[in-house]
PDB file of C-alpha atoms in Angstrom:
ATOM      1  CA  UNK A   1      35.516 -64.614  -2.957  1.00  0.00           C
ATOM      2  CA  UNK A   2      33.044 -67.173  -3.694  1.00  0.00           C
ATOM      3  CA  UNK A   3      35.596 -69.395  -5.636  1.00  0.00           C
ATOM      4  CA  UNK A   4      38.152 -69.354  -2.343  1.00  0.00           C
ATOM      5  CA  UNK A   5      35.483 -69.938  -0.034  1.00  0.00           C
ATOM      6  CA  UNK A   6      34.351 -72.995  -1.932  1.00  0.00           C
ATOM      7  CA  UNK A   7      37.839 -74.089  -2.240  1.00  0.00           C
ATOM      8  CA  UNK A   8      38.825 -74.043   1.530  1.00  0.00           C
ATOM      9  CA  UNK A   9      35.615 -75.999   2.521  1.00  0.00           C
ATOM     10  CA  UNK A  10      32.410 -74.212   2.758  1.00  0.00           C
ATOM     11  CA  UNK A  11      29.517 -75.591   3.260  1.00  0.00           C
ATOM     12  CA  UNK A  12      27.840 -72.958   1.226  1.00  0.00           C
ATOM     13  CA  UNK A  13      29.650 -70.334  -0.593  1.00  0.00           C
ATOM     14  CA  UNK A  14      27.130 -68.312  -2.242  1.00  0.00           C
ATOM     15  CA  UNK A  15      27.497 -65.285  -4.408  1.00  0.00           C
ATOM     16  CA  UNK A  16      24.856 -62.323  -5.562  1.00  0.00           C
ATOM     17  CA  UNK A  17      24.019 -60.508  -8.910  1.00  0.00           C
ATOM     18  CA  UNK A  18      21.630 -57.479  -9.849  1.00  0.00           C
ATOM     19  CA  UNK A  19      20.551 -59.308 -12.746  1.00  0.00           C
ATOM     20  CA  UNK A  20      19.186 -62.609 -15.095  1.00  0.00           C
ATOM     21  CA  UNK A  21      22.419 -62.303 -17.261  1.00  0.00           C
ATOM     22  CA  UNK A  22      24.717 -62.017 -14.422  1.00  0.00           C
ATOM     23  CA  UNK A  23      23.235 -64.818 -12.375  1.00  0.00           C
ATOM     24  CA  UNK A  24      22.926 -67.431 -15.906  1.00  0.00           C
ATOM     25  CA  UNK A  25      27.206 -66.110 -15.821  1.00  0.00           C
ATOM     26  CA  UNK A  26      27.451 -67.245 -12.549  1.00  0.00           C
ATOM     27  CA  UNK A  27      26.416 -70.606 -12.983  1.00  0.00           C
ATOM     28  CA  UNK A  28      27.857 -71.321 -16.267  1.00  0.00           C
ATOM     29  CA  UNK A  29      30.963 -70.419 -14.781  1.00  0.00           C
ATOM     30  CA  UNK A  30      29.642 -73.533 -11.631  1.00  0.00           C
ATOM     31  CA  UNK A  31      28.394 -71.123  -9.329  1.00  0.00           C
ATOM     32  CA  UNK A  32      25.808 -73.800  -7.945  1.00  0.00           C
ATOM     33  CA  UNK A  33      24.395 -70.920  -5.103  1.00  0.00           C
ATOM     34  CA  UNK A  34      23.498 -67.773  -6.913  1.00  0.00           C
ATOM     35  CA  UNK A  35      21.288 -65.318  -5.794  1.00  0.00           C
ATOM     36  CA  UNK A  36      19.296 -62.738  -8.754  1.00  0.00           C
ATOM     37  CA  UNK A  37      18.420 -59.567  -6.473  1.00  0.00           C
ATOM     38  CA  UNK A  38      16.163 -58.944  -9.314  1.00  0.00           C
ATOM     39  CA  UNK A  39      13.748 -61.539  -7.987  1.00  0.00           C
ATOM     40  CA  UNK A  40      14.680 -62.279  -4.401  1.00  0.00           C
ATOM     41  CA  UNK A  41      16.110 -60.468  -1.451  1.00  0.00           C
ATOM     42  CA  UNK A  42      19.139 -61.436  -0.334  1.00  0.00           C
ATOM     43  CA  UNK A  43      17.857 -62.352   2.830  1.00  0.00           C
ATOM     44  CA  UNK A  44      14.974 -64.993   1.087  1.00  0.00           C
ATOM     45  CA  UNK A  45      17.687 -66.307  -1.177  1.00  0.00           C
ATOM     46  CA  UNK A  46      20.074 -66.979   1.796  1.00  0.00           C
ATOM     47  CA  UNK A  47      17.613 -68.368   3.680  1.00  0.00           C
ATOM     48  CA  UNK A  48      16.679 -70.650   0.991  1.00  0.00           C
ATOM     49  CA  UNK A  49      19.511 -72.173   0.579  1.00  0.00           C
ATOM     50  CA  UNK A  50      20.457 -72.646   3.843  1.00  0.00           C
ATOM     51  CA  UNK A  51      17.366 -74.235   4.896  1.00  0.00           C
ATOM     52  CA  UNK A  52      16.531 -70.905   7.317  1.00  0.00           C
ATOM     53  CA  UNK A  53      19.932 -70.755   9.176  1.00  0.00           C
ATOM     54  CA  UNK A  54      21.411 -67.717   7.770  1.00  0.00           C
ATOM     55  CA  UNK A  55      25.148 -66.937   6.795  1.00  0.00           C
ATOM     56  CA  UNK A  56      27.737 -67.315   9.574  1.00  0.00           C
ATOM     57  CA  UNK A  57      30.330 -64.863   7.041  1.00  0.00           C
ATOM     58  CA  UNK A  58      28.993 -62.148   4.972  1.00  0.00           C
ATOM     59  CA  UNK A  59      31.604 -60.302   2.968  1.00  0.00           C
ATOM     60  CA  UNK A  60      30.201 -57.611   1.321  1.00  0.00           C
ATOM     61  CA  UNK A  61      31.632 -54.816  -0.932  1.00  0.00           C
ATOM     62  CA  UNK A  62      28.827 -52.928  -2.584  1.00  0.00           C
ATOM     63  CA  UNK A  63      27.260 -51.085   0.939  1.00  0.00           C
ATOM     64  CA  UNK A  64      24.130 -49.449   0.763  1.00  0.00           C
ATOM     65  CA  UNK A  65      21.175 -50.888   0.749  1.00  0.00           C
ATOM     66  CA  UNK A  66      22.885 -54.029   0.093  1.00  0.00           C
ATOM     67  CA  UNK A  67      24.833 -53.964   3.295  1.00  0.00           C
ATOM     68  CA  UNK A  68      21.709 -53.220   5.144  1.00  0.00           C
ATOM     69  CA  UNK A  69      19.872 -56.292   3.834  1.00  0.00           C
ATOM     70  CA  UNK A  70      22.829 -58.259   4.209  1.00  0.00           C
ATOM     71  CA  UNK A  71      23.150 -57.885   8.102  1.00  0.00           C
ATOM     72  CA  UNK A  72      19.398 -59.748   8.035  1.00  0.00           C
ATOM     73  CA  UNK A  73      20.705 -62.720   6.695  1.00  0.00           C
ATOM     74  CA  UNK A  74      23.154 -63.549   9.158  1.00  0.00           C
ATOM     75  CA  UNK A  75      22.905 -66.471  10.911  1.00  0.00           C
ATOM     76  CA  UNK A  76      23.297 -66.353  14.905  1.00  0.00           C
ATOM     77  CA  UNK A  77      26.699 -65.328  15.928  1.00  0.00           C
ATOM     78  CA  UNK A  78      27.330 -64.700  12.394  1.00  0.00           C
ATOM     79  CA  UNK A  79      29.923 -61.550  11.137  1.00  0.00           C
ATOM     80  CA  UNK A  80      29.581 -59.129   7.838  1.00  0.00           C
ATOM     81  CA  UNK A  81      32.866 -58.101   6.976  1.00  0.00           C
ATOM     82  CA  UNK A  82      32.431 -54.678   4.632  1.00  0.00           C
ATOM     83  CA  UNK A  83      35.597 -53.711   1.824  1.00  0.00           C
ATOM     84  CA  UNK A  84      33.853 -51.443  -0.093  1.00  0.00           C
ATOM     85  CA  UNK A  85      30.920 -49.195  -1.258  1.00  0.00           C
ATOM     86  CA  UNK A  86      30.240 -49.129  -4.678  1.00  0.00           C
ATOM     87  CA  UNK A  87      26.300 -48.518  -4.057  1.00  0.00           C
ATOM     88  CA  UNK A  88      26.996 -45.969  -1.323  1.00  0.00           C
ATOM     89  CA  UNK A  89      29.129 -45.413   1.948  1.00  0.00           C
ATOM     90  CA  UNK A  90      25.708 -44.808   3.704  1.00  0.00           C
ATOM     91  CA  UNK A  91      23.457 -47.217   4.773  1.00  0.00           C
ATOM     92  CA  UNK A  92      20.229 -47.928   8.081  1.00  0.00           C
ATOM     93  CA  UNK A  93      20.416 -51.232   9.739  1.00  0.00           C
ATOM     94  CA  UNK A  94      17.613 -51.837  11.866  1.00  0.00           C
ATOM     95  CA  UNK A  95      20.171 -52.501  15.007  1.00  0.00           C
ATOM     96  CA  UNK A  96      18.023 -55.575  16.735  1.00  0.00           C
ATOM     97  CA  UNK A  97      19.147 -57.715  14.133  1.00  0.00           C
ATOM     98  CA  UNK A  98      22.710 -57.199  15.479  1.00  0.00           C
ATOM     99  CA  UNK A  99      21.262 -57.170  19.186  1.00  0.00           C
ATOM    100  CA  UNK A 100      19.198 -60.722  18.487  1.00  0.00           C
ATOM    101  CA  UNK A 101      21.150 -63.151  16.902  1.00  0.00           C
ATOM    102  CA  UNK A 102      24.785 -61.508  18.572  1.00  0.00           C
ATOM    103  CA  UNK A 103      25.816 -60.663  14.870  1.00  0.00           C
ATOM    104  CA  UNK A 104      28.921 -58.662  14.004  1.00  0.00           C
ATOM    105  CA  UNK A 105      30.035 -56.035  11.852  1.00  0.00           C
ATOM    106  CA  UNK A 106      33.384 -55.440  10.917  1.00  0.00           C
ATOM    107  CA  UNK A 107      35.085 -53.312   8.384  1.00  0.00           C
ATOM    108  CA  UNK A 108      38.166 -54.268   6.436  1.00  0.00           C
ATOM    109  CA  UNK A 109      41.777 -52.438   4.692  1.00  0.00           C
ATOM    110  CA  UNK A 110      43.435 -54.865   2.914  1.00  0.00           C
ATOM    111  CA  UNK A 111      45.734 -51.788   2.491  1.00  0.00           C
ATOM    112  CA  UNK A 112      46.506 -51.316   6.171  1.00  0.00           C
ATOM    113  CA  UNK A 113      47.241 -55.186   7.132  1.00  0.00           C
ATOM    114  CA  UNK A 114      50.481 -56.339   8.499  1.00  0.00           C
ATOM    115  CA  UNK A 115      52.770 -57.647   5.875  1.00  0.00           C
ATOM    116  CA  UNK A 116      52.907 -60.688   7.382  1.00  0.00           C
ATOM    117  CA  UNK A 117      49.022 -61.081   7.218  1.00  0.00           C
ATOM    118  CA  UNK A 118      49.245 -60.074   3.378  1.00  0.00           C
ATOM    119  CA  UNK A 119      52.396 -62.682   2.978  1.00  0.00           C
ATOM    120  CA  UNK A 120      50.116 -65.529   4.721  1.00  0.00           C
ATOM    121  CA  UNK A 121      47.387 -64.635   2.590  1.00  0.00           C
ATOM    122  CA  UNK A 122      49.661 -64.976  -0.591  1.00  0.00           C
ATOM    123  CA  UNK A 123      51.134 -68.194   0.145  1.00  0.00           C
ATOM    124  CA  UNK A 124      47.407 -69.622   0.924  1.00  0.00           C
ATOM    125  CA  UNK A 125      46.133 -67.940  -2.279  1.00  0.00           C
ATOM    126  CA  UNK A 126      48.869 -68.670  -5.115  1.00  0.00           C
ATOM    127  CA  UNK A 127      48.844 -72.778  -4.450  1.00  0.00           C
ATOM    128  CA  UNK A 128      44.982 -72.438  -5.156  1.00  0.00           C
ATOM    129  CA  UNK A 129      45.592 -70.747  -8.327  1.00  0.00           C
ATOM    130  CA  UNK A 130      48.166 -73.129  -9.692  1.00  0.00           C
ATOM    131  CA  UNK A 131      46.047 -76.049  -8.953  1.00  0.00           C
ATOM    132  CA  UNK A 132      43.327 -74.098 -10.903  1.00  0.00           C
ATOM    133  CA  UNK A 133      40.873 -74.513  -7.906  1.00  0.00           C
ATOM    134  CA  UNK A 134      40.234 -70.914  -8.138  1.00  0.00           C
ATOM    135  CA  UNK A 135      40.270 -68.984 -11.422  1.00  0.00           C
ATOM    136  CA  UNK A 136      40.172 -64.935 -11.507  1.00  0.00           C
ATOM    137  CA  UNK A 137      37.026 -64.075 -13.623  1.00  0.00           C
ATOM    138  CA  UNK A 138      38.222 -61.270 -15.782  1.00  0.00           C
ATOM    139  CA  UNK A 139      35.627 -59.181 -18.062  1.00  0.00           C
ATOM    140  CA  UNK A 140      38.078 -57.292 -20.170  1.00  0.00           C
ATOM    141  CA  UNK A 141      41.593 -55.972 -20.424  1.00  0.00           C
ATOM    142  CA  UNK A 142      42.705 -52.907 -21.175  1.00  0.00           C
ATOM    143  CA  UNK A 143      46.254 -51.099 -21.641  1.00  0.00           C
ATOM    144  CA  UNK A 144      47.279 -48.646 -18.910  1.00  0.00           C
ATOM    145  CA  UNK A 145      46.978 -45.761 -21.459  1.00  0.00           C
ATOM    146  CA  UNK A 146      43.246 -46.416 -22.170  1.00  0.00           C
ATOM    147  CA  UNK A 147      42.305 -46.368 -17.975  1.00  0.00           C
ATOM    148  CA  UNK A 148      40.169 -43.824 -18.742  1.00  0.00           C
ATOM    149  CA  UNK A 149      38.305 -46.056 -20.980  1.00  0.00           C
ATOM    150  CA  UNK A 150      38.516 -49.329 -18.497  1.00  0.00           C
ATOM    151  CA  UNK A 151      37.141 -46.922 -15.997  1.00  0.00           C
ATOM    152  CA  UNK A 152      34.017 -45.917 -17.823  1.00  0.00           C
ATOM    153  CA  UNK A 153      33.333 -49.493 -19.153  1.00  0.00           C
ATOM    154  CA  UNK A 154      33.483 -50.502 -15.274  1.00  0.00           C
ATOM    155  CA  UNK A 155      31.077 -47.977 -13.884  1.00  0.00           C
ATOM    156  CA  UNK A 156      28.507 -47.680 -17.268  1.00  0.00           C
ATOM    157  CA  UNK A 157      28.706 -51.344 -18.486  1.00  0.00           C
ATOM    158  CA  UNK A 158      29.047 -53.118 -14.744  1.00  0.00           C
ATOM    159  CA  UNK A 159      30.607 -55.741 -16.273  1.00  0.00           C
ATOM    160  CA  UNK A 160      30.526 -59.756 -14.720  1.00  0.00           C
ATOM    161  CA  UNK A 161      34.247 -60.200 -13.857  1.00  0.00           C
ATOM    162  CA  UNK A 162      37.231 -57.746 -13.294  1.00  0.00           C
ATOM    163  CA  UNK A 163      38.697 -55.175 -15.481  1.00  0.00           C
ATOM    164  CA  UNK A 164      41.920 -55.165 -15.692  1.00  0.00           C
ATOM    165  CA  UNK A 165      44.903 -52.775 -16.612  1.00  0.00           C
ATOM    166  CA  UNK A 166      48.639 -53.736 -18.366  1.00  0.00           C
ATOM    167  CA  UNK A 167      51.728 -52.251 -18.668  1.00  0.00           C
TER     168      UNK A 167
END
C-alpha cells in the first residue's frame, strides 16, 4: 500500500512495523516514513512526520488496538479504511475523535466490488508494476502442497513481506 500511494503522488505515504528489524527492512527497501510501534505510538509517529496535521487516509488491516490508535491520528476530515483483523475483529475508539475532527470510518471487501471497480483497479495497478514503480515485497514462497507450512511460517514467524503459494 505504501509503495502505490507513493507512486500516485502522496505527500506522505507512511507505513508501520511492530519491531527494530522490521522498520531497518522498511527503509532498506526506501521506505523514507516508517513508524517502529515498539518505540512510538502511531499517533506520535504520524504526527511527527506530518508536522501535527494528521493522516487524511488511514488504511489499516491489523484492527485491534491498532485500529483504535489509528482513528487518533487522523487528520480533520480524514477517513480509516479497515480490510482486515489480524490483531483482533474487536476494538474501543474513544468516539469524539470521530465527532471532532469529522473523521470517517469505513470498512472494505475487495471481494464484493463491482468488476468494473476491480478491472479499473487492474489497469491502474499492472502499468505501475511494469515500470517497476511498485515492487511486491515477498518473504518466502512456498508450493501449494506445503500451505500448511506457509501458513504456520505466516502466523509464528510474522514475516516482513508476503507469503506466497504456487501451483
Amino acid at each position: 500500500m505504501t509503495q502505490l500511494a507513493r507512486a500516485l503522488g502522496a505527500k506522505h505515504a507512511i507505513s508501520s512495523t511492530t519491531n527494530h528489524a522490521k522498520a531497518n527492512q522498511a527503509k532498506a527497501l526506501g521506505f523514507n516514513e516508517v513508524i517502529d510501534t515498539s518505540v512510538e505510538k502511531i499517533t506520535d509517529g504520524v504526527r511527527r512526520i506530518t508536522d501535527g496535521y494528521g493522516a487524511d487516509i488511514i488504511i489499516d488491516g491489523i484492527g485491534g488496538d491498532v485500529l483504535s490508535e489509528a482513528v487518533k491520528a487522523l487528520a480533520p476530515r480524514g477517513s480509516l479504511i479497515t480490510l482486515g483483523y489480524s490483531a483482533s475483529r474487536k476494538t474501543t475508539i474513544d468516539l469524539t475523535s470521530l465527532i471532532v475532527l469529522q473523521t470517517s470510518i469505513r470498512g472494505f471487501n475487495m471481494f464484493s466490488q463491482p468488476k468494473a471497480i476491480v478491472r479499473d483497479a487492474w489497469n491502474a495497478v499492472v502499468p505501475l508494476l511494469q515500470s517497476g514503480a511498485i515492487k511486491p515485497i515477498v518473504a518466502k514462497t512456498f508450493p501449494l502442497v506445503e500451505a500448511t507450512e506457509a501458513l504456520r511460517y505466516l502466523v509464528e514467524d510474522r514475516p516482513f513481506g508476503r507469503v506466497v503459494l504456487t501451483v
